[in-house]
Coordinates of N, CA and C in Angstrom, one line a residue:
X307 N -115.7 -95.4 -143.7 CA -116.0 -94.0 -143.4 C -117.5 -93.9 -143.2
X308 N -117.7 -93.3 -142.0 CA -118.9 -93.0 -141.9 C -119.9 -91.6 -141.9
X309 N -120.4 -91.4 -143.3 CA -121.7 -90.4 -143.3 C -122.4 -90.3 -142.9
X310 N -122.7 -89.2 -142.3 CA -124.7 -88.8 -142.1 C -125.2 -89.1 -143.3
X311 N -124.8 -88.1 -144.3 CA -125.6 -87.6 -145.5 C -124.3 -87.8 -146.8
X312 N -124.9 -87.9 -147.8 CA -123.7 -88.1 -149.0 C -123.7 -86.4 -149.5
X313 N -122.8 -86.3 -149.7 CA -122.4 -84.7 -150.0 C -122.8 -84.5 -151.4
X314 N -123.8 -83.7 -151.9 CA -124.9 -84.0 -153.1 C -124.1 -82.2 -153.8
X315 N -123.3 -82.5 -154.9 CA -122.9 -80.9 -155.4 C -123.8 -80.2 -155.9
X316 N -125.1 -81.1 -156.4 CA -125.5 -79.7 -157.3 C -126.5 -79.4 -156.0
X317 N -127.0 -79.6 -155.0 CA -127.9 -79.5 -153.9 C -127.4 -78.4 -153.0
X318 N -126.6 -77.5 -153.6 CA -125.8 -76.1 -152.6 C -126.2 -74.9 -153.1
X319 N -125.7 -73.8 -152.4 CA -126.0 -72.6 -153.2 C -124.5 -71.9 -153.7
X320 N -125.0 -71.8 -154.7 CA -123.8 -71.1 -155.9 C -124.0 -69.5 -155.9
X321 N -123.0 -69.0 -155.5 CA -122.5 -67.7 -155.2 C -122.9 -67.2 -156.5
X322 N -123.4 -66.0 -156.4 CA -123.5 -64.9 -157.6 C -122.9 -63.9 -157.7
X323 N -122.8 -63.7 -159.1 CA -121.8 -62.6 -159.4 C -121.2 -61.7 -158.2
X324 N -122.4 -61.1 -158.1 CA -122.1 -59.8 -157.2 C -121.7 -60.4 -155.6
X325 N -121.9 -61.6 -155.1 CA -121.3 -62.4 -154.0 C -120.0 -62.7 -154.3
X326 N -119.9 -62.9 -155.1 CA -118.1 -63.2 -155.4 C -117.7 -62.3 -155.2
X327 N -118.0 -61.3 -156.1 CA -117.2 -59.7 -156.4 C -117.0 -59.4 -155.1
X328 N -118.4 -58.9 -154.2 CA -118.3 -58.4 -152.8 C -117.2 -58.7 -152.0
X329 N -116.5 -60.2 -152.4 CA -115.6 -61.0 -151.1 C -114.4 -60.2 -151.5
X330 N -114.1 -60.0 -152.5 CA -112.9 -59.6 -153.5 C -112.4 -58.5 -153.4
X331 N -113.8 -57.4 -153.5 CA -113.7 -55.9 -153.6 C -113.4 -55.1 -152.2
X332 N -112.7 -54.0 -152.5 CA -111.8 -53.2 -151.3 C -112.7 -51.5 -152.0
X333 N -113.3 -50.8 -150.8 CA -113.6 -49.7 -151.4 C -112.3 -48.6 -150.8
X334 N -112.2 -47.9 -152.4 CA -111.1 -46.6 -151.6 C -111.8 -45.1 -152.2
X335 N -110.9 -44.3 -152.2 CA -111.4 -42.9 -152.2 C -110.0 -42.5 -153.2
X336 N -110.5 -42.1 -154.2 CA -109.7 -41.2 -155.2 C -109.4 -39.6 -155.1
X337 N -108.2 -39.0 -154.8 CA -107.8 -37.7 -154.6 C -109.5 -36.9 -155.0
X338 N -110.1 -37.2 -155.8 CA -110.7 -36.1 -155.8 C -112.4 -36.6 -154.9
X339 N -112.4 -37.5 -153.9 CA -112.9 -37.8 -153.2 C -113.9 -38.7 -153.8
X340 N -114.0 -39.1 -155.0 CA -115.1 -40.3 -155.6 C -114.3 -41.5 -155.0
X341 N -115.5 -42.5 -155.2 CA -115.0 -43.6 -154.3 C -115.0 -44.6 -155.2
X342 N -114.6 -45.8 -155.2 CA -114.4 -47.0 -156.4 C -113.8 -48.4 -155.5
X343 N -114.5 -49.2 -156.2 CA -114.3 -50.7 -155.5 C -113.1 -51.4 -156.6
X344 N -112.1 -52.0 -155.8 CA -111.2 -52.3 -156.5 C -111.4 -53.9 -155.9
X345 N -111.0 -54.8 -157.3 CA -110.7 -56.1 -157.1 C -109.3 -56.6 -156.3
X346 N -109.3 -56.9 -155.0 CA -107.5 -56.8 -154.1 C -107.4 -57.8 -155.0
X347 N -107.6 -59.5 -156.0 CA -106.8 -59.6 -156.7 C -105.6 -59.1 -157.5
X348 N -106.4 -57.9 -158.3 CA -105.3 -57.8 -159.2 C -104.3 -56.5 -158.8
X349 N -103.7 -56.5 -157.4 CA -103.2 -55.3 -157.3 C -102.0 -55.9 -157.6
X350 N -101.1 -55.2 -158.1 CA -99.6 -55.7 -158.2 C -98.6 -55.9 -157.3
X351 N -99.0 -53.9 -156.6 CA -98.4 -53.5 -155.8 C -98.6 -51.7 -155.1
X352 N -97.9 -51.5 -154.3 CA -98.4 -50.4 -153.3 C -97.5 -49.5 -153.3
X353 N -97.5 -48.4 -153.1 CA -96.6 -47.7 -152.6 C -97.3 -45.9 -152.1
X354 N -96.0 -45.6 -151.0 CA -96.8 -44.5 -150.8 C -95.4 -43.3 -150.7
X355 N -95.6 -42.9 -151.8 CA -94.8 -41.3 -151.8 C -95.3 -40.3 -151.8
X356 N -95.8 -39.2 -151.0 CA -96.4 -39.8 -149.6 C -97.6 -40.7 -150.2
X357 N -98.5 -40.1 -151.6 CA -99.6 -40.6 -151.6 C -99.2 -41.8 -152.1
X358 N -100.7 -42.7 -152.0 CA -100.7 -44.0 -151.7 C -101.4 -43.9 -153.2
X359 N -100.0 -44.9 -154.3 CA -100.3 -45.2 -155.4 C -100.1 -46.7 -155.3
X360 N -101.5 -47.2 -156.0 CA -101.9 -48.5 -156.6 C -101.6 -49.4 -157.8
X361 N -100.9 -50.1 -157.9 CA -100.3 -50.3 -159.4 C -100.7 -51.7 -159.9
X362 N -102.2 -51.5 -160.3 CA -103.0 -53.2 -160.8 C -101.9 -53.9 -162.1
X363 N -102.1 -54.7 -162.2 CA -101.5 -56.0 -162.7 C -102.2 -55.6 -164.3
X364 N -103.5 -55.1 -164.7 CA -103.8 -54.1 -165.8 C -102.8 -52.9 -166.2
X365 N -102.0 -53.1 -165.5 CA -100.9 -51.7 -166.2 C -101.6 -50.0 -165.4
X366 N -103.1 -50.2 -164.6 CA -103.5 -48.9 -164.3 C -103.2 -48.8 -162.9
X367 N -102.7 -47.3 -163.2 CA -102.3 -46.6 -161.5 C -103.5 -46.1 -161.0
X368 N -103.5 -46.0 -159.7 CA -104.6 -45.5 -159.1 C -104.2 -44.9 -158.1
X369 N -104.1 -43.9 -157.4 CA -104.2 -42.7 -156.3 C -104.9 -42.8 -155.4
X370 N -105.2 -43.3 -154.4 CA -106.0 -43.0 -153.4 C -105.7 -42.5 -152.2
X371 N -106.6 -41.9 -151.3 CA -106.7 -40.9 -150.0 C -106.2 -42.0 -149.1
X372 N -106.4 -43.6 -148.7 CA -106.1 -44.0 -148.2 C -104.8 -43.9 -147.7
X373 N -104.2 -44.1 -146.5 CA -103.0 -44.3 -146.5 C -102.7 -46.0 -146.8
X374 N -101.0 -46.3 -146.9 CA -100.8 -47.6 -147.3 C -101.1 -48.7 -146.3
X375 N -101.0 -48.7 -145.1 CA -101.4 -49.4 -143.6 C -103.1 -50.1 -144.2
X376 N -103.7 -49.2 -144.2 CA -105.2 -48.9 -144.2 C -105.4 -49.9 -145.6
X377 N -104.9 -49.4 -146.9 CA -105.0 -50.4 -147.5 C -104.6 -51.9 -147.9
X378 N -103.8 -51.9 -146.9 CA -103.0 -53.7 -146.1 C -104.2 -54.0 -145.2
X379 N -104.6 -53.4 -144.7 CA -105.8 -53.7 -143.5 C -106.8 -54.3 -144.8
X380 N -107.3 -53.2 -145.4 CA -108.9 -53.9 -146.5 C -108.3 -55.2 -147.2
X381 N -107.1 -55.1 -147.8 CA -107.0 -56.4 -148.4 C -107.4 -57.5 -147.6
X382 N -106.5 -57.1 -146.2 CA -106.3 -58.2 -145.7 C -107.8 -59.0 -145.5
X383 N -108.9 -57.9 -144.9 CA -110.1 -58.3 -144.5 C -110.7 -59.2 -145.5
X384 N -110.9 -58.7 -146.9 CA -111.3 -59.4 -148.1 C -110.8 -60.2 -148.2
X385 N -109.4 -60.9 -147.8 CA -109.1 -62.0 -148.3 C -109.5 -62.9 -147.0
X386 N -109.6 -62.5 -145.6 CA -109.9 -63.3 -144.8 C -111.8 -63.7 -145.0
X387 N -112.4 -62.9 -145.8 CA -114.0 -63.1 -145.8 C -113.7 -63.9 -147.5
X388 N -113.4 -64.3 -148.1 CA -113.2 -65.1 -149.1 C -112.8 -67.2 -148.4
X389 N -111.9 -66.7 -147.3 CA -111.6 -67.6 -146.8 C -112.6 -68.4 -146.0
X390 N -113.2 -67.2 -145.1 CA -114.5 -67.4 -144.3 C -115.5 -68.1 -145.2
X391 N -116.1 -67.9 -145.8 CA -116.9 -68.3 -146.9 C -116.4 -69.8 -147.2
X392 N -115.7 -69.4 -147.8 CA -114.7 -71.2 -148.5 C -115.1 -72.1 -147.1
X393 N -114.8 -71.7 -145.9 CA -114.8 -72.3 -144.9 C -116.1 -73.1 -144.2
X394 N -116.7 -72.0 -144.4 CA -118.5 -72.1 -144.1 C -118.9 -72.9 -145.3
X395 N -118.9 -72.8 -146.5 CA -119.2 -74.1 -147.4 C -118.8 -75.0 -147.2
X396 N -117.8 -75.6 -146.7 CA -117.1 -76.4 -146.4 C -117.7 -77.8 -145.4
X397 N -117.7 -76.6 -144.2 CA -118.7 -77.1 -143.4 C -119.9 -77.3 -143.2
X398 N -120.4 -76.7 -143.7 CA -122.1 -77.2 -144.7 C -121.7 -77.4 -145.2
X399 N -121.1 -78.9 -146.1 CA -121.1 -79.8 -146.6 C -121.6 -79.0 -148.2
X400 N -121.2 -78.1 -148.6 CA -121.4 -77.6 -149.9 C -120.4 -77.9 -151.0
X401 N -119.0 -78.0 -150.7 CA -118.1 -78.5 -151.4 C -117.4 -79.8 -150.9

């Protein structure tokens, strides 16, 4: 096998807090129009009668203005820029 360079772990940059969080977090809008960043980890699950209730894996419900579409779309994005990331380290030779 042939290297350019030996792939050196501690020689990368290590994501901080608030870099992780960002890849993770989905912002939505609460009935009474405050806004809140939610971790799309821990959702459980979705539903929309009509409104679009949130049901985290913490046992808390959440309400948001979003419709349910809209919030399949944010997840989806966050999890594709989590991936993006993984990817780009990857290839800079970071992991």
């Amino acid at each position: 096998m042939n290297r350019e360079k030996p792939i050196d772990l501690y020689d990368r940059h290590v994501p901080t807090h608030a870099e992780r969080a960002d890849t993770r977090m989905i912002t939505l809008t609460r009935l009474n129009k405050t806004r809140l960043a939610v971790n799309c980890d821990l959702i459980e699950r979705i539903t929309a009668t009509p409104d679009t209730n949130i049901h985290m894996v913490t046992g808390d419900p959440l309400v948001v203005l979003e419709p349910l579409e809209d919030v399949l779309a944010l997840i989806e994005e966050a999890r594709a820029r989590v991936i993006s990331r993984a990817l780009s380290a990857v290839l800079e030779g970071g992991l």
